[in-house]
Short mmCIF file of C-alpha atoms and ligand atoms in Angstrom, two decimals:
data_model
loop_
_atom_site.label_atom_id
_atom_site.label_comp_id
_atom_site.label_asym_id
_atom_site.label_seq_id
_atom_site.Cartn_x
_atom_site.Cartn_y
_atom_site.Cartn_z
CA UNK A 544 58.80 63.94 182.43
CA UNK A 545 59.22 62.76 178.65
CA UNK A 546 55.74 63.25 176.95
CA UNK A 547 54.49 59.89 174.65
CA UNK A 548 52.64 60.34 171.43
CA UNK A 549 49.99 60.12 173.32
CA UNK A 550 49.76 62.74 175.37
CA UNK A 551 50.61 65.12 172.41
CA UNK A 552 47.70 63.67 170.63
CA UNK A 553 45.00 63.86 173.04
CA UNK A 554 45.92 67.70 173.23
CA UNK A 555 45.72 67.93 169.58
CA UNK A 556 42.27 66.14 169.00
CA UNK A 557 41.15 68.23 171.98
CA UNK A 558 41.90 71.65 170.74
CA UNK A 559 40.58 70.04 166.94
CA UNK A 560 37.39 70.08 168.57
CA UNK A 561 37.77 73.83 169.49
CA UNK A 562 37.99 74.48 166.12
CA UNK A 563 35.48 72.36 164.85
CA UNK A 564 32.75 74.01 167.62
CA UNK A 565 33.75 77.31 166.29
CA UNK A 566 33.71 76.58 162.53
CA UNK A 567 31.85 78.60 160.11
CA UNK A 568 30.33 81.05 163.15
CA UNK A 569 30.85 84.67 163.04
CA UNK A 570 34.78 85.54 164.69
CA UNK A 571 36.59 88.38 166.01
CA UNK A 572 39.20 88.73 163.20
CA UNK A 573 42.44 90.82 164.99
CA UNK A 574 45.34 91.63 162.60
CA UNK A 575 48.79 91.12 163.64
CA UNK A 576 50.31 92.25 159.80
CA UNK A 577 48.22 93.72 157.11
CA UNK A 578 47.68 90.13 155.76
CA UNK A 579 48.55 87.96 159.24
CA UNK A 580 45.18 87.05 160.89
CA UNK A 581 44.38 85.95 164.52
CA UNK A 582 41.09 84.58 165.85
CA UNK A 583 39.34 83.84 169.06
CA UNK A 584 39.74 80.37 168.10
CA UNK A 585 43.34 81.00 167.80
CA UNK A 586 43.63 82.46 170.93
CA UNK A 587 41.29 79.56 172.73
CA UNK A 588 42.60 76.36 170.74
CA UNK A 589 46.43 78.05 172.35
CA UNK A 590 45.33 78.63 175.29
CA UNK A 591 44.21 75.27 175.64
CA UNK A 592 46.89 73.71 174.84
CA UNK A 593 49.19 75.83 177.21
CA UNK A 594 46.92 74.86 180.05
CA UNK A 595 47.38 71.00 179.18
CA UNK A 596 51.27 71.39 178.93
CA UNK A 597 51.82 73.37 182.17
CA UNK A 598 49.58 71.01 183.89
CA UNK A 599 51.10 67.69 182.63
CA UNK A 600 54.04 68.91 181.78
CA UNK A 601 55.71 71.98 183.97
CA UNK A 602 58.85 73.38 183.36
CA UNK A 603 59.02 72.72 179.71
CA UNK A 604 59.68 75.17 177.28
CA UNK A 605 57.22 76.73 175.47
CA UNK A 606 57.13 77.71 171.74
CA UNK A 607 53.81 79.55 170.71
CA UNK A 608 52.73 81.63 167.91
CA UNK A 609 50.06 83.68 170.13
CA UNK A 610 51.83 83.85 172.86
CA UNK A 611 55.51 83.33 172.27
CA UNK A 612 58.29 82.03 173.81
CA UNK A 613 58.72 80.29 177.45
CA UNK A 614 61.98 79.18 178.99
CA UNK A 615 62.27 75.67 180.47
CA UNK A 616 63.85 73.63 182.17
CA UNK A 617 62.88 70.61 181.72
CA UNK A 618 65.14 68.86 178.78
CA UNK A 619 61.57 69.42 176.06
CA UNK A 620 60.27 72.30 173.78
CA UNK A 621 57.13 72.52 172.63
CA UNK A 622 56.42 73.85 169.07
CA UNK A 623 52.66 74.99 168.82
CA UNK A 624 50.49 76.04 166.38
CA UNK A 625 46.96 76.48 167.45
CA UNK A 626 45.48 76.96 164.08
CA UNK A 627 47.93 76.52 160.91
CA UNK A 628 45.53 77.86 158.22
CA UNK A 629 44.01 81.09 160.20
CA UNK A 630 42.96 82.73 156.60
CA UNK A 631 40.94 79.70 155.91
CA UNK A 632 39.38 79.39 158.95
CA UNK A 633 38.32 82.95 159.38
CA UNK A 634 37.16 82.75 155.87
CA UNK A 635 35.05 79.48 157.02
CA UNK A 636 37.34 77.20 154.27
CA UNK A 637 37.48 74.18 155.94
CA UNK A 638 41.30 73.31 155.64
CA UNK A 639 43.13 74.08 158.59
CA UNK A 640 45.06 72.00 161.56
CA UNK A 641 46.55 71.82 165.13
CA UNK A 642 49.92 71.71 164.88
CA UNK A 643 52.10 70.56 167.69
CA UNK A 644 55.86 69.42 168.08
CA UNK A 645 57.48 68.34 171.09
CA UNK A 646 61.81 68.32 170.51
CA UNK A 647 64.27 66.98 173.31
CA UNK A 648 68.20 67.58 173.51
CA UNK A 649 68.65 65.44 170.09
CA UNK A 650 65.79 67.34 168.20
CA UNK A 651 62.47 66.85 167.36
CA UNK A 652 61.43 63.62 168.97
CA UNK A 653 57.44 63.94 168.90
CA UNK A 654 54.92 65.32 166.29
CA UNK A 655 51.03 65.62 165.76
CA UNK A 656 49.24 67.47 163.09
CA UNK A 657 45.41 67.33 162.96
CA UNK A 658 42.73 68.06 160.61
CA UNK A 659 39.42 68.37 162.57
CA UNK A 660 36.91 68.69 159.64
CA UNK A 661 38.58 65.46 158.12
CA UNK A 662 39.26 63.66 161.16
CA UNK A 663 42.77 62.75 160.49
CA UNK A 664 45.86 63.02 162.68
CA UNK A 665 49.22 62.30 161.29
CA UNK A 666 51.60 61.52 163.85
CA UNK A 667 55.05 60.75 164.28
CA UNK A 668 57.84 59.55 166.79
CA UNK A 669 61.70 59.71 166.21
CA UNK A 670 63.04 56.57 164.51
CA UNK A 671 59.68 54.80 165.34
CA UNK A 672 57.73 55.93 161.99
CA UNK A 673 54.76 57.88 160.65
CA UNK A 674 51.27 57.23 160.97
CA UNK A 675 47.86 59.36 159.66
CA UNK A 676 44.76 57.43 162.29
CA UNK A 677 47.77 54.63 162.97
CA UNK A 678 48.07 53.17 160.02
CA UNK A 679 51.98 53.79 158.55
CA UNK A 680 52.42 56.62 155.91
CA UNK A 681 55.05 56.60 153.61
CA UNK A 682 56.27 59.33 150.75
CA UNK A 683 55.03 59.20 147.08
CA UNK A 684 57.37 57.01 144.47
CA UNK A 685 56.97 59.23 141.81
CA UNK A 686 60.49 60.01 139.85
CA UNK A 687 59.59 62.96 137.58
CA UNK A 688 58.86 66.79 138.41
CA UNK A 689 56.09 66.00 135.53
CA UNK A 690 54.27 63.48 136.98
CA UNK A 691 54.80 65.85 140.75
CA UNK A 692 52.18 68.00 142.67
CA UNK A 693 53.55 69.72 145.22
CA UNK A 694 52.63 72.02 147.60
CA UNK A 695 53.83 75.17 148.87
CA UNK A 696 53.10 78.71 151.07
CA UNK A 697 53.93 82.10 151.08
CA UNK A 698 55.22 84.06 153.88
CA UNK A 699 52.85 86.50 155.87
CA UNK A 700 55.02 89.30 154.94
CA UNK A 701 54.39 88.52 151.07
CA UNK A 702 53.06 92.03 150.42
CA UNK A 703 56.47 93.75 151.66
CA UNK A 704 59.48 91.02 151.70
CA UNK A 705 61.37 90.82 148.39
CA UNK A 706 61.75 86.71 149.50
CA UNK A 707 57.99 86.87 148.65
CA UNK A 708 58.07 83.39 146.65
CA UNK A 709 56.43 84.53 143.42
CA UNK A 710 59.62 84.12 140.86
CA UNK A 711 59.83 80.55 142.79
CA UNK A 712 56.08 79.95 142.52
CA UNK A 713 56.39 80.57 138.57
CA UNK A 714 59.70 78.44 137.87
CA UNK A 715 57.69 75.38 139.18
CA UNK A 716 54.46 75.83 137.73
CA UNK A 717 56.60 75.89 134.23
CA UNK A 718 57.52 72.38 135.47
CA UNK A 719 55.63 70.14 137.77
CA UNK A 720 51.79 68.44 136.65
CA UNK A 721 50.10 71.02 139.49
CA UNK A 722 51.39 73.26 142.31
CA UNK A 723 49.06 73.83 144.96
CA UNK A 724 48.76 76.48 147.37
CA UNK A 725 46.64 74.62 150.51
CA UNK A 726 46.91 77.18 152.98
CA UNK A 727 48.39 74.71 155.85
CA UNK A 728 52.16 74.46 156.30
CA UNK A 729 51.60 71.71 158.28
CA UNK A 730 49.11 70.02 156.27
CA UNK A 731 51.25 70.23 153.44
CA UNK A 732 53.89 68.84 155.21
CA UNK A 733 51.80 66.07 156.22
CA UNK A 734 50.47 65.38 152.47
CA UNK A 735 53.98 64.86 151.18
CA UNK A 736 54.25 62.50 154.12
CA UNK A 737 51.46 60.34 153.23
CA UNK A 738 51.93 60.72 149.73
CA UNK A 739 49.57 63.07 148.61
CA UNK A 740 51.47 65.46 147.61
CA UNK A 741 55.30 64.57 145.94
CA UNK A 742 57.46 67.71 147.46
CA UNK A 743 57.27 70.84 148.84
CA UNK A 744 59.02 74.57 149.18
CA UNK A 745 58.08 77.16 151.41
CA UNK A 746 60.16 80.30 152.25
CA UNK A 747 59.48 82.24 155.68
CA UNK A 748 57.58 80.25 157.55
CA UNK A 749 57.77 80.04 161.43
CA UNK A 750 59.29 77.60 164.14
CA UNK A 751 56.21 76.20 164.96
CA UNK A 752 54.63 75.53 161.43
CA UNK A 753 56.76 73.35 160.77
CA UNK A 754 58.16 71.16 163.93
CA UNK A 755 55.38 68.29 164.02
CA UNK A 756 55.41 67.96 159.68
CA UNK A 757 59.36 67.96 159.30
CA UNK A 758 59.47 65.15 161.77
CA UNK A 759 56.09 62.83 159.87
CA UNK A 760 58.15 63.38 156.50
CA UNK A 761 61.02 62.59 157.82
CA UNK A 762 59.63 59.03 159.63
CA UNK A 763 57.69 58.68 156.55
CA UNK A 764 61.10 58.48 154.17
CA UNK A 765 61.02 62.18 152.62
CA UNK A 766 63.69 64.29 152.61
CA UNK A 767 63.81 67.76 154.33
CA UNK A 768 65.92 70.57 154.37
CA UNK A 769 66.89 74.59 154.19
CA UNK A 770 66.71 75.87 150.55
CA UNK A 771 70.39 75.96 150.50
CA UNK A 772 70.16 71.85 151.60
CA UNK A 773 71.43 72.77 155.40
CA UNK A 774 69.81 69.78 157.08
CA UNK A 775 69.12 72.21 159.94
CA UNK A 776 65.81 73.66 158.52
CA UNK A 777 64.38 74.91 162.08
CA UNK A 778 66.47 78.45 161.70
CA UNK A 779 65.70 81.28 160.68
CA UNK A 780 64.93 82.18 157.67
CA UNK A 781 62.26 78.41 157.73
CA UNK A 782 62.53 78.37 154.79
CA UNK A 783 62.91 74.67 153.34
CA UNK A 784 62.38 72.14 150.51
CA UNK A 785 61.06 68.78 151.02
CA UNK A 786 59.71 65.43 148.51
CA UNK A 787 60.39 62.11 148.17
CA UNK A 788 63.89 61.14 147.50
CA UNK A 789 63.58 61.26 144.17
CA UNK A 790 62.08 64.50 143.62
CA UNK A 791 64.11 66.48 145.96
CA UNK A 792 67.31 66.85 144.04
CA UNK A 793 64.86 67.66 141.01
CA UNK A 794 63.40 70.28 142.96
CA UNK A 795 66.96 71.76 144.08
CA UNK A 796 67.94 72.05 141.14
CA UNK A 797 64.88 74.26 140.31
CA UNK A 798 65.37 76.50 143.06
CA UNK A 799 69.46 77.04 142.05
CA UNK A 800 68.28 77.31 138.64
CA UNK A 801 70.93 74.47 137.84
CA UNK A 802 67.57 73.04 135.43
CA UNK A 803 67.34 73.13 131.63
C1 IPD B 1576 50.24 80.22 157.84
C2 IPD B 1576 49.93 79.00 157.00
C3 IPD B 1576 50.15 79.29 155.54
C4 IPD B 1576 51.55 79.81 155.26
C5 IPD B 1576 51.81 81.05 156.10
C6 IPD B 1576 51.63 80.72 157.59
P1 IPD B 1576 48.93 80.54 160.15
O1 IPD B 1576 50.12 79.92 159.22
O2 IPD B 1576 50.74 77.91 157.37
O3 IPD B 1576 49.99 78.09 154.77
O4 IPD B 1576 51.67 80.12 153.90
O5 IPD B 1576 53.12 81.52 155.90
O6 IPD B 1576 51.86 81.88 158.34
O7 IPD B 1576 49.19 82.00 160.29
O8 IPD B 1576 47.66 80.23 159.52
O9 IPD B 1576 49.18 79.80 161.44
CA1 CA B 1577 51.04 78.53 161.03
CA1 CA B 1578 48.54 79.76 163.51
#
Protein backbone atom coordinates (compact mmCIF):
# COMPACT_ATOMS: atom_id res chain seq x y z
CA UNK A 1 0.00 0.00 0.00
CA UNK A 2 1.53 3.50 -1.11
CA UNK A 3 1.95 5.60 2.16
CA UNK A 4 0.50 9.59 1.81
CA UNK A 5 2.27 12.44 3.47
CA UNK A 6 0.21 11.83 5.93
CA UNK A 7 0.86 8.87 7.32
CA UNK A 8 4.66 9.68 7.29
CA UNK A 9 3.84 12.72 9.26
CA UNK A 10 1.77 11.49 11.96
CA UNK A 11 4.77 9.02 12.66
CA UNK A 12 7.10 11.85 12.70
CA UNK A 13 5.15 14.27 15.11
CA UNK A 14 4.58 11.11 17.16
CA UNK A 15 8.09 10.04 17.76
CA UNK A 16 8.82 14.30 18.07
CA UNK A 17 6.98 13.92 21.11
CA UNK A 18 9.32 11.06 22.32
CA UNK A 19 11.90 13.32 22.16
CA UNK A 20 10.39 16.19 23.52
CA UNK A 21 9.18 13.91 26.86
CA UNK A 22 12.72 12.91 27.17
CA UNK A 23 14.44 16.28 26.67
CA UNK A 24 16.89 17.66 29.01
CA UNK A 25 16.45 14.39 31.58
CA UNK A 26 19.35 12.38 32.54
CA UNK A 27 20.10 9.45 29.40
CA UNK A 28 21.92 6.37 28.96
CA UNK A 29 24.62 7.64 26.53
CA UNK A 30 26.00 4.16 24.52
CA UNK A 31 28.86 4.77 22.03
CA UNK A 32 28.82 3.22 18.74
CA UNK A 33 32.41 5.21 17.54
CA UNK A 34 34.55 7.17 19.87
CA UNK A 35 32.55 10.32 18.83
CA UNK A 36 29.06 8.47 17.41
CA UNK A 37 26.44 8.63 20.23
CA UNK A 38 23.20 6.58 20.77
CA UNK A 39 20.45 7.21 23.32
CA UNK A 40 17.46 5.58 24.84
CA UNK A 41 15.58 8.08 23.03
CA UNK A 42 17.23 6.94 19.97
CA UNK A 43 16.50 3.59 20.49
CA UNK A 44 12.60 4.40 21.59
CA UNK A 45 11.79 7.31 18.99
CA UNK A 46 13.15 4.01 16.27
CA UNK A 47 11.48 1.70 17.70
CA UNK A 48 8.46 3.55 17.41
CA UNK A 49 8.53 4.24 14.29
CA UNK A 50 9.32 0.56 13.18
CA UNK A 51 6.23 -0.51 15.06
CA UNK A 52 4.03 2.11 13.04
CA UNK A 53 5.55 0.97 9.63
CA UNK A 54 5.21 -2.82 10.12
CA UNK A 55 1.79 -2.27 11.35
CA UNK A 56 0.51 0.07 8.55
CA UNK A 57 2.76 -0.77 6.29
CA UNK A 58 4.18 -4.64 6.13
CA UNK A 59 6.48 -5.82 3.77
CA UNK A 60 8.25 -2.62 3.11
CA UNK A 61 11.72 -2.20 3.33
CA UNK A 62 13.29 -0.89 6.08
CA UNK A 63 16.26 1.57 6.30
CA UNK A 64 17.32 2.36 10.00
CA UNK A 65 20.26 3.78 11.63
CA UNK A 66 19.70 1.70 15.04
CA UNK A 67 18.66 -1.07 13.67
CA UNK A 68 19.66 -1.39 10.05
CA UNK A 69 18.55 -2.73 7.10
CA UNK A 70 15.16 -4.80 6.26
CA UNK A 71 14.31 -6.37 2.93
CA UNK A 72 10.88 -5.75 1.37
CA UNK A 73 8.78 -6.46 -0.78
CA UNK A 74 6.53 -4.20 -1.12
CA UNK A 75 7.65 -1.60 -4.09
CA UNK A 76 8.72 1.30 -0.78
CA UNK A 77 11.87 1.95 1.41
CA UNK A 78 11.86 3.65 4.30
CA UNK A 79 14.80 5.96 5.23
CA UNK A 80 14.75 6.64 9.12
CA UNK A 81 16.41 8.64 11.36
CA UNK A 82 15.10 8.59 14.83
CA UNK A 83 17.08 11.43 16.15
CA UNK A 84 19.36 13.46 13.53
CA UNK A 85 21.33 15.57 16.08
CA UNK A 86 22.10 12.72 18.89
CA UNK A 87 25.21 14.99 20.26
CA UNK A 88 22.80 17.75 20.85
CA UNK A 89 20.29 15.96 22.36
CA UNK A 90 22.39 14.02 24.78
CA UNK A 91 24.04 17.25 25.53
CA UNK A 92 20.32 18.70 26.23
CA UNK A 93 20.94 21.44 23.04
CA UNK A 94 17.71 21.70 21.83
CA UNK A 95 18.32 21.29 17.96
CA UNK A 96 17.61 18.01 16.79
CA UNK A 97 14.81 16.20 14.39
CA UNK A 98 12.92 13.04 13.19
CA UNK A 99 13.94 12.32 10.06
CA UNK A 100 11.99 10.08 7.78
CA UNK A 101 11.95 9.28 3.92
CA UNK A 102 9.78 7.00 2.21
CA UNK A 103 11.33 6.21 -1.80
CA UNK A 104 9.32 4.00 -4.40
CA UNK A 105 10.75 2.38 -7.75
CA UNK A 106 11.36 6.10 -9.24
CA UNK A 107 13.12 7.41 -5.99
CA UNK A 108 12.33 9.31 -3.20
CA UNK A 109 8.66 10.07 -3.43
CA UNK A 110 7.82 11.11 0.35
CA UNK A 111 9.72 13.17 3.03
CA UNK A 112 9.18 14.56 6.67
CA UNK A 113 11.68 16.21 8.86
CA UNK A 114 10.58 17.50 12.30
CA UNK A 115 11.80 19.75 14.89
CA UNK A 116 9.91 18.99 18.17
CA UNK A 117 11.22 21.88 20.40
CA UNK A 118 10.21 24.32 17.48
CA UNK A 119 7.22 22.68 16.35
CA UNK A 120 7.93 22.68 12.74
CA UNK A 121 7.67 19.91 10.16
CA UNK A 122 8.91 20.42 6.71
CA UNK A 123 7.45 18.11 4.39
CA UNK A 124 7.58 17.18 0.96
CA UNK A 125 5.95 15.02 -1.91
CA UNK A 126 7.50 14.27 -5.42
CA UNK A 127 6.57 16.91 -8.01
CA UNK A 128 3.81 18.18 -5.58
CA UNK A 129 6.14 20.79 -3.57
CA UNK A 130 7.57 21.69 -0.16
CA UNK A 131 5.91 22.78 2.79
CA UNK A 132 7.34 23.67 6.67
CA UNK A 133 3.44 23.53 8.91
CA UNK A 134 1.79 23.61 5.09
CA UNK A 135 2.57 26.65 4.04
CA UNK A 136 5.02 26.34 0.61
CA UNK A 137 8.85 26.79 1.16
CA UNK A 138 10.97 27.86 -1.41
CA UNK A 139 15.07 28.30 -1.62
CA UNK A 140 16.85 31.65 -0.79
CA UNK A 141 17.46 34.21 -3.97
CA UNK A 142 20.62 35.24 -2.90
CA UNK A 143 23.38 35.35 -5.94
CA UNK A 144 26.70 35.82 -4.09
CA UNK A 145 28.83 33.33 -1.84
CA UNK A 146 29.22 36.83 0.19
CA UNK A 147 25.96 37.57 0.94
CA UNK A 148 25.58 33.16 1.66
CA UNK A 149 25.28 31.25 5.04
CA UNK A 150 25.40 27.91 4.64
CA UNK A 151 25.41 25.05 6.55
CA UNK A 152 27.31 22.01 6.80
CA UNK A 153 28.41 18.58 9.02
CA UNK A 154 31.16 16.52 9.61
CA UNK A 155 31.28 12.86 9.40
CA UNK A 156 31.23 10.67 12.67
CA UNK A 157 34.48 9.28 11.74
CA UNK A 158 36.07 12.94 11.75
CA UNK A 159 38.70 11.96 14.32
CA UNK A 160 40.19 9.07 11.96
CA UNK A 161 38.98 9.62 8.13
CA UNK A 162 41.37 11.80 6.10
CA UNK A 163 37.74 13.01 4.19
CA UNK A 164 37.32 14.70 7.63
CA UNK A 165 35.97 18.12 6.04
CA UNK A 166 38.32 20.55 7.78
CA UNK A 167 40.45 21.87 4.53
CA UNK A 168 36.69 22.20 3.04
CA UNK A 169 35.36 23.82 6.21
CA UNK A 170 38.30 26.53 5.92
CA UNK A 171 38.07 27.26 2.00
CA UNK A 172 34.43 28.45 2.70
CA UNK A 173 34.74 30.30 5.74
CA UNK A 174 37.51 32.42 3.58
CA UNK A 175 34.41 33.05 1.41
CA UNK A 176 30.81 32.98 2.41
CA UNK A 177 29.15 35.89 5.17
CA UNK A 178 28.87 32.75 7.93
CA UNK A 179 29.19 28.94 7.83
CA UNK A 180 27.35 27.22 10.36
CA UNK A 181 27.78 23.98 11.86
CA UNK A 182 23.89 23.10 13.26
CA UNK A 183 24.38 19.69 14.20
CA UNK A 184 21.22 18.31 12.05
CA UNK A 185 21.82 16.99 8.53
CA UNK A 186 18.41 17.06 8.08
CA UNK A 187 17.67 20.28 9.55
CA UNK A 188 20.15 21.79 7.49
CA UNK A 189 18.78 20.36 4.63
CA UNK A 190 15.52 21.66 5.51
CA UNK A 191 16.91 25.39 6.20
CA UNK A 192 18.28 25.67 2.70
CA UNK A 193 14.82 24.53 1.71
CA UNK A 194 12.98 27.20 3.34
CA UNK A 195 15.50 29.63 2.83
CA UNK A 196 17.28 29.94 5.85
CA UNK A 197 20.19 28.90 5.00
CA UNK A 198 21.62 29.59 1.03
CA UNK A 199 23.64 26.07 0.40
CA UNK A 200 25.08 23.35 1.92
CA UNK A 201 28.14 20.58 1.82
CA UNK A 202 28.44 17.69 3.86
CA UNK A 203 30.85 14.74 3.27
CA UNK A 204 30.03 11.18 4.89
CA UNK A 205 26.88 11.32 5.96
CA UNK A 206 24.43 8.30 5.96
CA UNK A 207 21.39 7.02 3.78
CA UNK A 208 18.99 8.01 6.09
CA UNK A 209 20.19 11.63 7.04
CA UNK A 210 19.57 12.70 4.18
CA UNK A 211 16.41 10.96 2.23
CA UNK A 212 13.44 13.24 3.64
CA UNK A 213 15.83 16.85 3.19
CA UNK A 214 17.18 16.00 -0.45
CA UNK A 215 13.62 15.52 -1.51
CA UNK A 216 12.10 19.26 0.54
CA UNK A 217 15.13 21.03 -1.35
CA UNK A 218 14.54 19.57 -4.20
CA UNK A 219 10.40 20.45 -4.23
CA UNK A 220 11.48 23.64 -2.80
CA UNK A 221 13.72 24.64 -6.16
CA UNK A 222 17.39 23.91 -4.71
CA UNK A 223 19.72 22.01 -6.32
CA UNK A 224 21.29 18.76 -4.93
CA UNK A 225 23.94 16.59 -5.73
CA UNK A 226 27.32 14.31 -5.03
CA UNK A 227 30.42 16.55 -4.60
CA UNK A 228 31.56 15.48 -7.93
CA UNK A 229 27.76 16.88 -9.29
CA UNK A 230 26.50 13.00 -9.83
CA UNK A 231 22.80 13.75 -9.43
CA UNK A 232 22.68 10.38 -7.64
CA UNK A 233 23.69 11.69 -4.12
CA UNK A 234 22.07 8.61 -2.08
CA UNK A 235 25.52 6.41 -2.61
CA UNK A 236 28.02 5.92 -0.84
CA UNK A 237 30.30 8.04 0.02
CA UNK A 238 26.72 10.80 0.96
CA UNK A 239 28.54 13.07 0.51
CA UNK A 240 26.78 16.10 -1.42
CA UNK A 241 26.46 19.85 -2.13
CA UNK A 242 23.28 21.62 -2.23
CA UNK A 243 21.93 25.80 -2.49
CA UNK A 244 19.86 27.66 -4.45
CA UNK A 245 20.53 27.69 -8.09
CA UNK A 246 22.55 30.35 -7.98
CA UNK A 247 24.87 29.49 -5.35
CA UNK A 248 25.49 25.98 -6.27
CA UNK A 249 27.83 26.37 -9.18
CA UNK A 250 29.58 29.05 -6.81
CA UNK A 251 29.94 26.53 -4.30
CA UNK A 252 31.36 23.81 -6.90
CA UNK A 253 33.64 25.70 -7.87
CA UNK A 254 34.93 26.06 -4.24
CA UNK A 255 35.07 22.54 -3.62
CA UNK A 256 37.22 21.87 -7.21
CA UNK A 257 39.16 24.76 -6.25
CA UNK A 258 38.27 26.15 -9.86
CA UNK A 259 37.73 29.80 -7.52
CA UNK A 260 40.04 32.82 -7.52
C1 LIG B 1 24.63 13.24 12.68
C2 LIG B 1 24.14 14.64 12.43
C3 LIG B 1 25.31 15.59 12.24
C4 LIG B 1 26.26 15.12 11.15
C5 LIG B 1 26.74 13.71 11.46
C6 LIG B 1 25.54 12.77 11.60
P1 LIG B 1 23.09 11.62 14.16
O1 LIG B 1 23.54 12.34 12.76
O2 LIG B 1 23.33 14.71 11.28
O3 LIG B 1 24.84 16.88 11.86
O4 LIG B 1 27.34 16.00 11.07
O5 LIG B 1 27.58 13.24 10.43
O6 LIG B 1 26.02 11.48 11.90
O7 LIG B 1 24.17 10.65 14.52
O8 LIG B 1 22.89 12.66 15.16
O9 LIG B 1 21.83 10.92 13.72
CA1 LIG C 1 21.66 11.39 11.49
CA1 LIG D 1 20.37 9.49 14.43
Amino acid sequence: MQPTLNDVKEIALQAGVILKQGFGKRHDIRHKGVIDLVTEIDRRSEAFILAQVEKKFPGHEIMAEESGARKGDGGYCWYIDPVDGTTNYAHGLPFFSVSIGVADEAGMLLGVVYDPMLDECFSAVRGEGAWLNGTPIHVSEVTTLVDSVIGTGFPSNAHTSPNNNLAEFERFTLRVQAVRRLGSAALNLSYVAAGRLDGCWALGMQSWDIAAGGLIIQEAGGVITALDGDANYMQPPYSLVTANPFVYPLMMDVLQKKDA
